[in-house]
Coordinates of C-alpha atoms in Angstrom, one line a residue:
X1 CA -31.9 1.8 -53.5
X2 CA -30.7 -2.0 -53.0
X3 CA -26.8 -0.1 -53.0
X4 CA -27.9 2.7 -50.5
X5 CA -29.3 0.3 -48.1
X6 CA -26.4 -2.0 -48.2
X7 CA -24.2 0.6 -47.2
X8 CA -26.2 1.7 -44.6
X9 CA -26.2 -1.7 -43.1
X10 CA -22.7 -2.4 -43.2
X11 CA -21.8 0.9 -42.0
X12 CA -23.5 -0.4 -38.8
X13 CA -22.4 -4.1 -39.2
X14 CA -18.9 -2.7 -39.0
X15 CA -20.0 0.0 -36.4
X16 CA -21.2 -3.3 -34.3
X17 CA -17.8 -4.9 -34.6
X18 CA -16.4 -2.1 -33.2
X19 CA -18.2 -1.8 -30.2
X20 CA -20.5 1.2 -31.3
X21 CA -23.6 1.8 -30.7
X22 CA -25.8 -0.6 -33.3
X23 CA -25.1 -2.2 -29.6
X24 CA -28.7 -2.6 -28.6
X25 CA -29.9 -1.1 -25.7
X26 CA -32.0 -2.7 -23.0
X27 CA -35.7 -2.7 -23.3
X28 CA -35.3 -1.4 -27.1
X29 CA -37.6 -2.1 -29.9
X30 CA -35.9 -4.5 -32.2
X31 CA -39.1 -5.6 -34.5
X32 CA -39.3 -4.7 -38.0
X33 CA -41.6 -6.2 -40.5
X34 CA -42.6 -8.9 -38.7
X35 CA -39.2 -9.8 -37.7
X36 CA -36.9 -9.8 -34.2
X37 CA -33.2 -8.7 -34.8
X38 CA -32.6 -8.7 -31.1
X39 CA -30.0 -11.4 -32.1
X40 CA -27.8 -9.2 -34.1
X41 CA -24.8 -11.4 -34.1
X42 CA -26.9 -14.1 -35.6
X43 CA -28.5 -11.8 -38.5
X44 CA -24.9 -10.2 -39.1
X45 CA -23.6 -14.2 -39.5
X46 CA -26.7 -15.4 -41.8
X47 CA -27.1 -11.9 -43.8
X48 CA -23.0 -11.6 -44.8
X49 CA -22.2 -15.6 -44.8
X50 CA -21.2 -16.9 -47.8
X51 CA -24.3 -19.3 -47.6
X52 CA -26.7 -19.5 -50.4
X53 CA -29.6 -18.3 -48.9
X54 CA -32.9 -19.4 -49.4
X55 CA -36.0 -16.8 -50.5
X56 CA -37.4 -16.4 -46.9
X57 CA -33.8 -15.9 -45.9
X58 CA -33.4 -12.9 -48.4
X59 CA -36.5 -11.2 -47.2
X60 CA -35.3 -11.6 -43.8
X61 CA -31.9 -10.3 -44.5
X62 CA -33.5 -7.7 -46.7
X63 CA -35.9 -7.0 -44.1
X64 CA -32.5 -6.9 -41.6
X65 CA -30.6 -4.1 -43.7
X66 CA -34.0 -2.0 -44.1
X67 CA -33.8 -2.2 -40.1
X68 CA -29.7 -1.4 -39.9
X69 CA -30.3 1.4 -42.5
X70 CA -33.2 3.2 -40.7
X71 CA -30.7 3.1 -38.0
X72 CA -27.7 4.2 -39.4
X73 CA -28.0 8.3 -38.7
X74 CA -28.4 7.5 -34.9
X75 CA -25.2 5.2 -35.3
X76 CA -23.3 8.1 -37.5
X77 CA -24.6 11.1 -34.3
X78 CA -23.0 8.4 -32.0
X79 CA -19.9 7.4 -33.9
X80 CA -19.0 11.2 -33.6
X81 CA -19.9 11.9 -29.9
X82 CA -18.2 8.4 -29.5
X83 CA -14.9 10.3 -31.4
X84 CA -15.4 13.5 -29.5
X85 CA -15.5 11.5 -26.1
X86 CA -12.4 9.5 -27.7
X87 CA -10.6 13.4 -28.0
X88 CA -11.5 14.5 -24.5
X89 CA -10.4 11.1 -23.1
X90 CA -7.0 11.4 -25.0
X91 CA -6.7 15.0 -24.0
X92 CA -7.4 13.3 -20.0
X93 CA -5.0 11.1 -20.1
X94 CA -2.2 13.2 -21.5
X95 CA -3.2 15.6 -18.5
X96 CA -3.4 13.4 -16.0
X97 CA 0.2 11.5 -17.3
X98 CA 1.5 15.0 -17.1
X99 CA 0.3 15.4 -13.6
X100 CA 1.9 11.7 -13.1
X101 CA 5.1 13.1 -14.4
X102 CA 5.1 16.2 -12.2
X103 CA 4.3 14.1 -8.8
X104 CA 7.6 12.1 -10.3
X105 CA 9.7 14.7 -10.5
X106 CA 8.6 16.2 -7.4
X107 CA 9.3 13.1 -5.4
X108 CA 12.3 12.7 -6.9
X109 CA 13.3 16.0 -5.4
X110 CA 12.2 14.8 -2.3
X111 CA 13.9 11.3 -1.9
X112 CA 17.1 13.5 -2.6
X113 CA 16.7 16.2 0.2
X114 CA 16.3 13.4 2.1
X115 CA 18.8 11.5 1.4
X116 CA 20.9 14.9 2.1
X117 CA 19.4 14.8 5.3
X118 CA 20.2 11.6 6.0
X119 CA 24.0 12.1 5.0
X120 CA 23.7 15.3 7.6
X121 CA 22.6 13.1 10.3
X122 CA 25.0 10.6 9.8
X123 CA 28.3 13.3 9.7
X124 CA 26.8 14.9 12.8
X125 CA 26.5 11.5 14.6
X126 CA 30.3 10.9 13.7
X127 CA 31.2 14.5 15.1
X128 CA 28.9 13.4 18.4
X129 CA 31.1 10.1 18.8
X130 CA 34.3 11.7 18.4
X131 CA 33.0 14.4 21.2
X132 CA 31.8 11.7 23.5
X133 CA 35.2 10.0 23.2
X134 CA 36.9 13.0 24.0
X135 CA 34.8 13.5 27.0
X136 CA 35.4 10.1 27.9
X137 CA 39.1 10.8 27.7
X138 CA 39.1 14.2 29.4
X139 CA 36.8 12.3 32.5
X140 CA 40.0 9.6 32.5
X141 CA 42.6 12.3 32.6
X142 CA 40.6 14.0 35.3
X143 CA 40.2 10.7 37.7
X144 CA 44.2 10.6 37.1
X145 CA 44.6 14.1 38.1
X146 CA 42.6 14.4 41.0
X147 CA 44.4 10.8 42.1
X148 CA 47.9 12.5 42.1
X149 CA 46.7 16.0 43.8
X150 CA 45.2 13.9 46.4
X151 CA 48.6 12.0 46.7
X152 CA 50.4 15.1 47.2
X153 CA 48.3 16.6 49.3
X154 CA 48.5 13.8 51.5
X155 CA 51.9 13.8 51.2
X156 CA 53.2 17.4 52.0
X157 CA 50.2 16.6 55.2
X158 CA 52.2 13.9 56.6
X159 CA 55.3 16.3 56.8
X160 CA 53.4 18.9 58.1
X161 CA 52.5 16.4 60.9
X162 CA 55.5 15.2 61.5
X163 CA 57.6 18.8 61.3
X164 CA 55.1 20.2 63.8
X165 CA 55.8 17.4 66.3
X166 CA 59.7 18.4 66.4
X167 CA 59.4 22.0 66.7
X168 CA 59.7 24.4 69.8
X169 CA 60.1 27.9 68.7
X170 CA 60.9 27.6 64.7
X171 CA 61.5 23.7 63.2
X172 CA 64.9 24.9 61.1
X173 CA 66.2 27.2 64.2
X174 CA 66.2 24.1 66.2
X175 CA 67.9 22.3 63.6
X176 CA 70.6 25.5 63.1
X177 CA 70.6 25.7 66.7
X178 CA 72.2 22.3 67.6
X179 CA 74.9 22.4 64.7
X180 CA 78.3 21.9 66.9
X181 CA 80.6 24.5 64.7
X182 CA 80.0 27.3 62.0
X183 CA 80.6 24.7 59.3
X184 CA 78.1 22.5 60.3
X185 CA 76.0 25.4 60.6
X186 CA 76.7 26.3 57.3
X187 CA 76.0 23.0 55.9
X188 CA 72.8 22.3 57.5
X189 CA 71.4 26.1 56.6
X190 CA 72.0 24.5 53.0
X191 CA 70.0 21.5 53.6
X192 CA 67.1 23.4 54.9
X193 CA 67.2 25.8 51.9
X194 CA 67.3 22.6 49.5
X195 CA 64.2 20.9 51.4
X196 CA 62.4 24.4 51.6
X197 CA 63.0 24.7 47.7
X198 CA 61.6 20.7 46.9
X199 CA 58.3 22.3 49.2
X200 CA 58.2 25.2 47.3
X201 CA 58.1 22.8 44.2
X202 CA 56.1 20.0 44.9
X203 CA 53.3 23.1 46.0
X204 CA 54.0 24.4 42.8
X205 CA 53.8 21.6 40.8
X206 CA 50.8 20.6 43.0
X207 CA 49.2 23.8 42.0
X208 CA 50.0 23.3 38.5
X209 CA 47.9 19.9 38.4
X210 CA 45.1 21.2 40.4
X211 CA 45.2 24.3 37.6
X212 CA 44.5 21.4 35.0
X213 CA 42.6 19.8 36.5
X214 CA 40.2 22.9 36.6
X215 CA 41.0 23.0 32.9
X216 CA 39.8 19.8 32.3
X217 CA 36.6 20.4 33.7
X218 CA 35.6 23.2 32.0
X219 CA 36.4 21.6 28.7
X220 CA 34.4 18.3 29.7
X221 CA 31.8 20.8 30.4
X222 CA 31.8 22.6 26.9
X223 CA 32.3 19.4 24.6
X224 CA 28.9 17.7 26.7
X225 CA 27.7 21.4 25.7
X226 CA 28.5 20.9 22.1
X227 CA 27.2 16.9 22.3
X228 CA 24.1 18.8 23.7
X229 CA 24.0 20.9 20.5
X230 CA 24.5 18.8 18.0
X231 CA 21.8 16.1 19.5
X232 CA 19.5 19.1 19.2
X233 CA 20.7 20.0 15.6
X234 CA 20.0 16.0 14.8
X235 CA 16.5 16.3 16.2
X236 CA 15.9 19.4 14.3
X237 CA 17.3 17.2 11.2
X238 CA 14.9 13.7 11.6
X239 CA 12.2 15.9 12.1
X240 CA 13.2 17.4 8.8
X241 CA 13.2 14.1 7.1
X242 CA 9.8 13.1 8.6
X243 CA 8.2 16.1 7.0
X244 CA 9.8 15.4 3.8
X245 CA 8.5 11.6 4.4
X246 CA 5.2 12.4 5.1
X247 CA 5.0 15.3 1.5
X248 CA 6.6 12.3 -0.3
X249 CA 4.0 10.1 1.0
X250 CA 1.4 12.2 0.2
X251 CA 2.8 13.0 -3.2
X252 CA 2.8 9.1 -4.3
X253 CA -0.7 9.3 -2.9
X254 CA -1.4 12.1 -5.2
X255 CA 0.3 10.4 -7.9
X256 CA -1.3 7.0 -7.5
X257 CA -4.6 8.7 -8.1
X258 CA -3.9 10.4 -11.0
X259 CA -2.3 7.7 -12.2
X260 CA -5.6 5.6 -11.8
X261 CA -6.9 8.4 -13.5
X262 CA -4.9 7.3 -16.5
X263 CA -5.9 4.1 -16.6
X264 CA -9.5 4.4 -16.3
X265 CA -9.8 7.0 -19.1
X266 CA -7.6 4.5 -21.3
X267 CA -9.9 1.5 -20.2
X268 CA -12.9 4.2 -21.6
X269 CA -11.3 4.6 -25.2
X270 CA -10.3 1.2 -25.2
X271 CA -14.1 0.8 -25.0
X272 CA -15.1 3.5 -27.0
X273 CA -14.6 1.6 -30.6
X274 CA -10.7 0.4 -30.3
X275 CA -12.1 -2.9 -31.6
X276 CA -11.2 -3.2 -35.2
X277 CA -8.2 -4.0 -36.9
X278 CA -7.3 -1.1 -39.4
X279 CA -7.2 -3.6 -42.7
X280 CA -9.6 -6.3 -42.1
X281 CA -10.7 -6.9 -45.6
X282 CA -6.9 -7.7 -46.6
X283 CA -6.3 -9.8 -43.3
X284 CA -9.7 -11.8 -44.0
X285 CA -8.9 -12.4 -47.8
X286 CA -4.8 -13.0 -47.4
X287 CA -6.4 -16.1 -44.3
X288 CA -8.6 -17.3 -46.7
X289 CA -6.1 -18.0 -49.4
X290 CA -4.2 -19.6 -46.5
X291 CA -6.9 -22.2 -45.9
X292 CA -4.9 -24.9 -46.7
X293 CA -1.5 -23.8 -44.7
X294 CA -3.9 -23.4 -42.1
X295 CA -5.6 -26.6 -42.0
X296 CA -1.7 -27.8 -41.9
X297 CA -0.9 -26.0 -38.7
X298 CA -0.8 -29.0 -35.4
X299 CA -1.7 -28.3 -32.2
X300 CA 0.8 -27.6 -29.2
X301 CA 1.3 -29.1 -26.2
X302 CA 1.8 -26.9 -23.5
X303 CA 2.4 -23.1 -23.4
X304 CA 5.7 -21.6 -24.4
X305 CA 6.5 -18.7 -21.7
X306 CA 6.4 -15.4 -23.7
X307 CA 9.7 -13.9 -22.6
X308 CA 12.4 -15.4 -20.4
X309 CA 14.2 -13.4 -17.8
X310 CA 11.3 -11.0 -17.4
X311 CA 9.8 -10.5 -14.1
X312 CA 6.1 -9.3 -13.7
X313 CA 5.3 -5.6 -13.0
X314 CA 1.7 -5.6 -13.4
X315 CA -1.0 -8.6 -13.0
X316 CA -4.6 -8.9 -14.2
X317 CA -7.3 -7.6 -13.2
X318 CA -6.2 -4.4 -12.1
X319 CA -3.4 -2.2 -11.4
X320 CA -1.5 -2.0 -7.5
X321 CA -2.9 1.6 -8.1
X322 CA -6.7 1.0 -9.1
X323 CA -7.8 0.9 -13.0
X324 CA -8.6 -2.0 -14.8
X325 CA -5.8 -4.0 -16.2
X326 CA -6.6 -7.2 -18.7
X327 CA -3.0 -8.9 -18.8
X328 CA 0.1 -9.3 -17.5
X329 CA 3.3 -7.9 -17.8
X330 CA 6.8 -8.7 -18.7
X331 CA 9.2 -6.2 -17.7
X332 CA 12.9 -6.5 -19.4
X333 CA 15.4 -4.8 -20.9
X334 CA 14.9 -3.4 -24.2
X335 CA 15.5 -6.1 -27.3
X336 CA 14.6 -8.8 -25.2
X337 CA 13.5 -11.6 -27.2
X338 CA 9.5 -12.8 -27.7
X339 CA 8.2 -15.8 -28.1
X340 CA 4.8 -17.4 -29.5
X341 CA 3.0 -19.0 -26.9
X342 CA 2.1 -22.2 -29.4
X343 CA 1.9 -23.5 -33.1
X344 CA -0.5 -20.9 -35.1
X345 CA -1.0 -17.6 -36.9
X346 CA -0.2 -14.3 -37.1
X347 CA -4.1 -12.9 -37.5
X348 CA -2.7 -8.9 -37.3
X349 CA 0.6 -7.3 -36.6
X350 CA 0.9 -2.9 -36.1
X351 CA 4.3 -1.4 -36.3
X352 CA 5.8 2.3 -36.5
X353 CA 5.3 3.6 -32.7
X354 CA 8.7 4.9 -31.2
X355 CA 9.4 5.0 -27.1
X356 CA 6.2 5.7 -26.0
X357 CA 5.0 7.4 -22.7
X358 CA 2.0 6.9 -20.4
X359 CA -1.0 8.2 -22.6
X360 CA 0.6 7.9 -25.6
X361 CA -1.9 6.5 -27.8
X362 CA 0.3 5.3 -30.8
X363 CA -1.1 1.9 -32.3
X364 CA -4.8 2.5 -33.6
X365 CA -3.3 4.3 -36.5
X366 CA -1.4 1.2 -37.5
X367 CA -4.4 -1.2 -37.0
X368 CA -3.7 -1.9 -33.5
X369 CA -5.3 -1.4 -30.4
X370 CA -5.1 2.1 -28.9
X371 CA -2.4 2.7 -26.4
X372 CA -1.0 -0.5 -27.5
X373 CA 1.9 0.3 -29.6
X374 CA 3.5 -1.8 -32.0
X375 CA 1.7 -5.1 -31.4
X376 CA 0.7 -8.8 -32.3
X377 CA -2.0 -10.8 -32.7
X378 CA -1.9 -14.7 -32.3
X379 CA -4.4 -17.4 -32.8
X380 CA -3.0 -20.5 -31.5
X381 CA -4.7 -24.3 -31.0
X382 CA -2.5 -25.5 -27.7
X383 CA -3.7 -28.4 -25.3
X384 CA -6.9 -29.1 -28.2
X385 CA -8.0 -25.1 -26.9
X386 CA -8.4 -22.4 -29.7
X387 CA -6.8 -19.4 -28.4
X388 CA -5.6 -15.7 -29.1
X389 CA -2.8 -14.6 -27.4
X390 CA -2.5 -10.3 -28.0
X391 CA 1.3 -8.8 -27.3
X392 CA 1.3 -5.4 -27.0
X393 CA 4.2 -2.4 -26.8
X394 CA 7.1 -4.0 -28.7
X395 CA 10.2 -2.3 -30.3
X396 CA 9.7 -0.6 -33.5
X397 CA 10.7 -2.5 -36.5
X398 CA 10.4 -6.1 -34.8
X399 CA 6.7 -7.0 -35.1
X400 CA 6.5 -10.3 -36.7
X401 CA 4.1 -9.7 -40.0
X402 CA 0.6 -10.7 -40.5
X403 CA -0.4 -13.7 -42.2
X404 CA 3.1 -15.6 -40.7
X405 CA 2.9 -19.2 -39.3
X406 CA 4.9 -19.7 -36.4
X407 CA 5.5 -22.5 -34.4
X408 CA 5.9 -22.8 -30.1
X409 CA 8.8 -21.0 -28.8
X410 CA 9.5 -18.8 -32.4
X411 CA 10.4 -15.6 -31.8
X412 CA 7.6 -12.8 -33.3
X413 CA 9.2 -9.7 -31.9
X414 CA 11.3 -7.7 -29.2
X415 CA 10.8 -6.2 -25.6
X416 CA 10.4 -2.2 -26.4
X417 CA 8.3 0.3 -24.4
X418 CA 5.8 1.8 -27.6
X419 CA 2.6 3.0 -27.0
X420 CA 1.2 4.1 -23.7
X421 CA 4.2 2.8 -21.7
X422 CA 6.3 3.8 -18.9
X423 CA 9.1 1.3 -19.5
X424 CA 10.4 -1.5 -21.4
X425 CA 7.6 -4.4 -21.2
X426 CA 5.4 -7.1 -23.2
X427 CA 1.6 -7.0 -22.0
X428 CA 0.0 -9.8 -23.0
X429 CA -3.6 -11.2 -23.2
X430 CA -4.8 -14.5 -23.5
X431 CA -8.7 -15.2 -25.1
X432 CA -10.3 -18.5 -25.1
X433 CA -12.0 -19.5 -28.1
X434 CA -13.3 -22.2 -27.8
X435 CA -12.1 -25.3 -29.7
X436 CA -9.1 -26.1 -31.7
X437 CA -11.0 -27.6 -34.5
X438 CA -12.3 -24.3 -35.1
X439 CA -8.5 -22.6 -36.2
X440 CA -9.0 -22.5 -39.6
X441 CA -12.1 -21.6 -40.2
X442 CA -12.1 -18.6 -37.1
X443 CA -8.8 -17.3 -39.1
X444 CA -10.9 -17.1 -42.2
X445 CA -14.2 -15.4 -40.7
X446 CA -12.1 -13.0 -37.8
X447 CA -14.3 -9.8 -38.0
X448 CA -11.1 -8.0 -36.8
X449 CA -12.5 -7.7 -33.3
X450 CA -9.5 -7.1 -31.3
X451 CA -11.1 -8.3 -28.1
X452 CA -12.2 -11.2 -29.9
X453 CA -15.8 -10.6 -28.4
X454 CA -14.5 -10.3 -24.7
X455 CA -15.3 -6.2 -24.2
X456 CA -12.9 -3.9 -23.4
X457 CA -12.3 -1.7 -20.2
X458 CA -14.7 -2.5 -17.0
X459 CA -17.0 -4.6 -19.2
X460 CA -14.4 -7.2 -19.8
X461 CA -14.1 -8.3 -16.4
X462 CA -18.0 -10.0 -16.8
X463 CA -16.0 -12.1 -19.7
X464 CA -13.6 -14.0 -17.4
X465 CA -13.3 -17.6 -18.3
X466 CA -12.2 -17.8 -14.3
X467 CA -16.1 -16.9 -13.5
X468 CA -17.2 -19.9 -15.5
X469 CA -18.5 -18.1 -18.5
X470 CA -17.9 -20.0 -21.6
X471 CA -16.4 -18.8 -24.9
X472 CA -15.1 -16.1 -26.0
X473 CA -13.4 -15.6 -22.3
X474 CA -10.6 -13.6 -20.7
X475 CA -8.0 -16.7 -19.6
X476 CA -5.9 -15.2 -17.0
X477 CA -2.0 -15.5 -17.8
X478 CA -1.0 -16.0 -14.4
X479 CA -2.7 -18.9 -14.7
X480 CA -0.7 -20.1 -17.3
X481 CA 3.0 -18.3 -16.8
X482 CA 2.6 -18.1 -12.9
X483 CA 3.5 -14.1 -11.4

């Protein structure tokens, strides 16, 4: 009986760690036997301490497992809807990172049409300029022209005017007339046929140009035709790209949402029991042996920054696209070197996820945090603050182990991109704890609670240490690394 109802209690003490629903609901009935667990945190503490109790104390915690036991076949109906809500999320989030994906793609198509119809634009301006400089030429050539043909014209006027002045009956019979012998004659007959043949020529030539010049207009006329058609082809063309712009803008939009789709179902299953650390009992028993390596560990002073070089691509509280976001990230290339943040240990560490992909939920299976990928968990005693500092989606095979010591500024593991990722960067988390004196002792009793009592999803952000609310807090890393 006594064996039956301790299992049945600490099926829903560790059901409470997790976040499950031995939560107790507002307004419930929490009396039994004369008692009040309302306080369930307390009676968990007193009931599994390591304290000798006293009689009363037994009764009471007696009394307490009776309660949790008479409980525990609502908690086991909720642990599986909780599971089956866990499977739908998953399957929502692989949809909707799917749907990400495809908006990707899509727009990727986009940018490159128009980026073609940029190129287009830019090759028909170039054909445009070379046109308008040929018009410009042809308008040159044409002021030249029409300079010369009024030249001549002016000229041959002049002789007209002067010839007609001369004449009586014909102007070269006057000039035959008056020669004094047949030679003369001769001679002078030559002259005239020499200056009617330069006449005949200069009309000619006269002709000629004015022919051109006829020419040229009609060419000036078809390239400001073609300048005409090609402005119209690059109209056609912008308005091109502004329609691509515009389905490209509306695809991001699309995108953006479903993306804050992702996130908000991952903040749900992060709420939904991705609490616990897979092998508690081990990590609680190998920080107990450590007691007095623990008690050894001296405080820092000062943060050391988590990975140099990175530059931040998402902040806390929330994504640029909506969904709740509870760290900061530090993007860099793959390999990039991690750091501990201050003097302290290694309280859990999950390895084995490869290159991840958003709503890829590889890390709970290794005792990690869904989503999370291979990971790290720190506690740390910097500026006489007890703190845990949680790196997520590092590269397989470089997760500093459990249980290690470090010291400020010692590498723990490597930039990768594991987990529910969309490219090589750290997340990292920062919880306030209270203080430092506490290290040893909160390694040694760590329920596994990979929050470390802060919540998870929406819920966390009513445990910001920013809002004045004292420990266990959310302590925002910005606040800390800057970004």
């Amino acid at each position: 009986m006594i064996k039956r109802l301790l299992k049945g209690a600490l099926s829903c003490l560790l059901a409470l760690s997790m976040g499950f629903s031995c939560v107790l609901a507002e307004g419930e009935d929490t009396t039994y036997e004369g008692y009040d667990f309302s306080d369930t945190s307390y009676w968990t503490s007193l009931c599994t301490g390591k304290d000798v109790l006293t009689s009363e104390q037994k009764a009471s915690c007696s009394a307490f497992m009776n309660y949790m036991s008479s409980r525990s076949t609502e908690l086991q109906q909720r642990i599986k809807e909780i599971e089956a809500e866990r499977a739908q999320a998953e399957k929502d989030v692989l949809a909707y990172a799917a749907q990400v994906a495809d908006y990707q793609s899509q727009a990727d198509a986009l940018n490159g049409q128009i980026a073609d119809l940029t190129s287009q634009i830019a090759e028909k301006q170039g054909q445009i300029d070379v046109l308008n400089a040929k018009v410009e030429q042809l308008e040159k050539d044409i002021e030249t022209r029409q300079a010369e043909i009024d030249a001549a014209e002016a000229k041959i006027k002049d002789r007209m005017v002067v010839q007609q002045k001369t004449m009586r009956l014909n102007k070269y019979l006057d000039v035959l007339m008056g020669a004094r012998s047949l030679d003369e004659f001769i001679r002078v007959s030559n002259a005239l046929r020499n200056v009617t043949a330069y006449d005949e020529k200069t009309m000619a030539d006269l002709s000629d140009q004015i022919d051109a010049l006829a020419a040229d207009k009609k060419e000036v006329e078809s390239t400001k035709k073609q300048v005409e058609e090609e402005q119209a082809n690059i109209e056609t063309l912008k308005q091109s790209v502004v329609d691509q712009q515009n389905e490209l803008l509306a695809l991001k939009y699309q995108a953006q949402q479903a993306e804050q789709l992702v996130q908000n179902k991952m903040a749900e299953l992060e709420a939904q029991g991705n609490t616990v650390a897979g092998d508690i009992a081990n990590i609680q028993s190998m920080m107990a042996e450590m007691q007095s390596k623990l008690n050894e560990v001296a405080a820092t002073a000062g943060w050391s920054y988590p990975v140099p070089g990175a530059h931040i691509s998402a902040g806390t509280w929330a994504y640029d696209t909506g969904g709740v976001h509870l760290g900061e990230d530090f993007a860099a290339p793959l390999g990039t070197a991690i750091y501990a943040a201050g003097n302290g240990v290694v309280l859990n560490s999950a390895d084995g996820c490869g290159y991840g992909y958003l709503g890829n939920g590889c890390g709970s299976a290794s005792g990690g945090s869904w989503g999370g990928g291979n990971q790290v968990y720190l506690l740390t005693k910097i500026n006489g603050g007890l703190y845990a500092v949680k790196y997520l989606h590092m590269l397989a095979g470089t997760p500093i182990a459990k249980g290690s010591i470090v010291t400020a500024g010692q590498q723990i593991g490597q930039v990768g991109s594991s987990g529910s990722s969309t490219g090589p960067h750290c997340h990292v988390e920062i919880f306030y704890l209270g203080d430092a004196s506490n290290f040893a002792s909160y390694a040694a009793s760590w329920n596994g609670d990979l929050s470390f009592g802060c919540g998870w999803g929406s819920a966390a952000l009513s445990r910001k240490c920013e809002s004045g609310v004292g420990a266990p807090c959310r302590y925002r890393p910005e606040a800390i690394f800057g970004g």
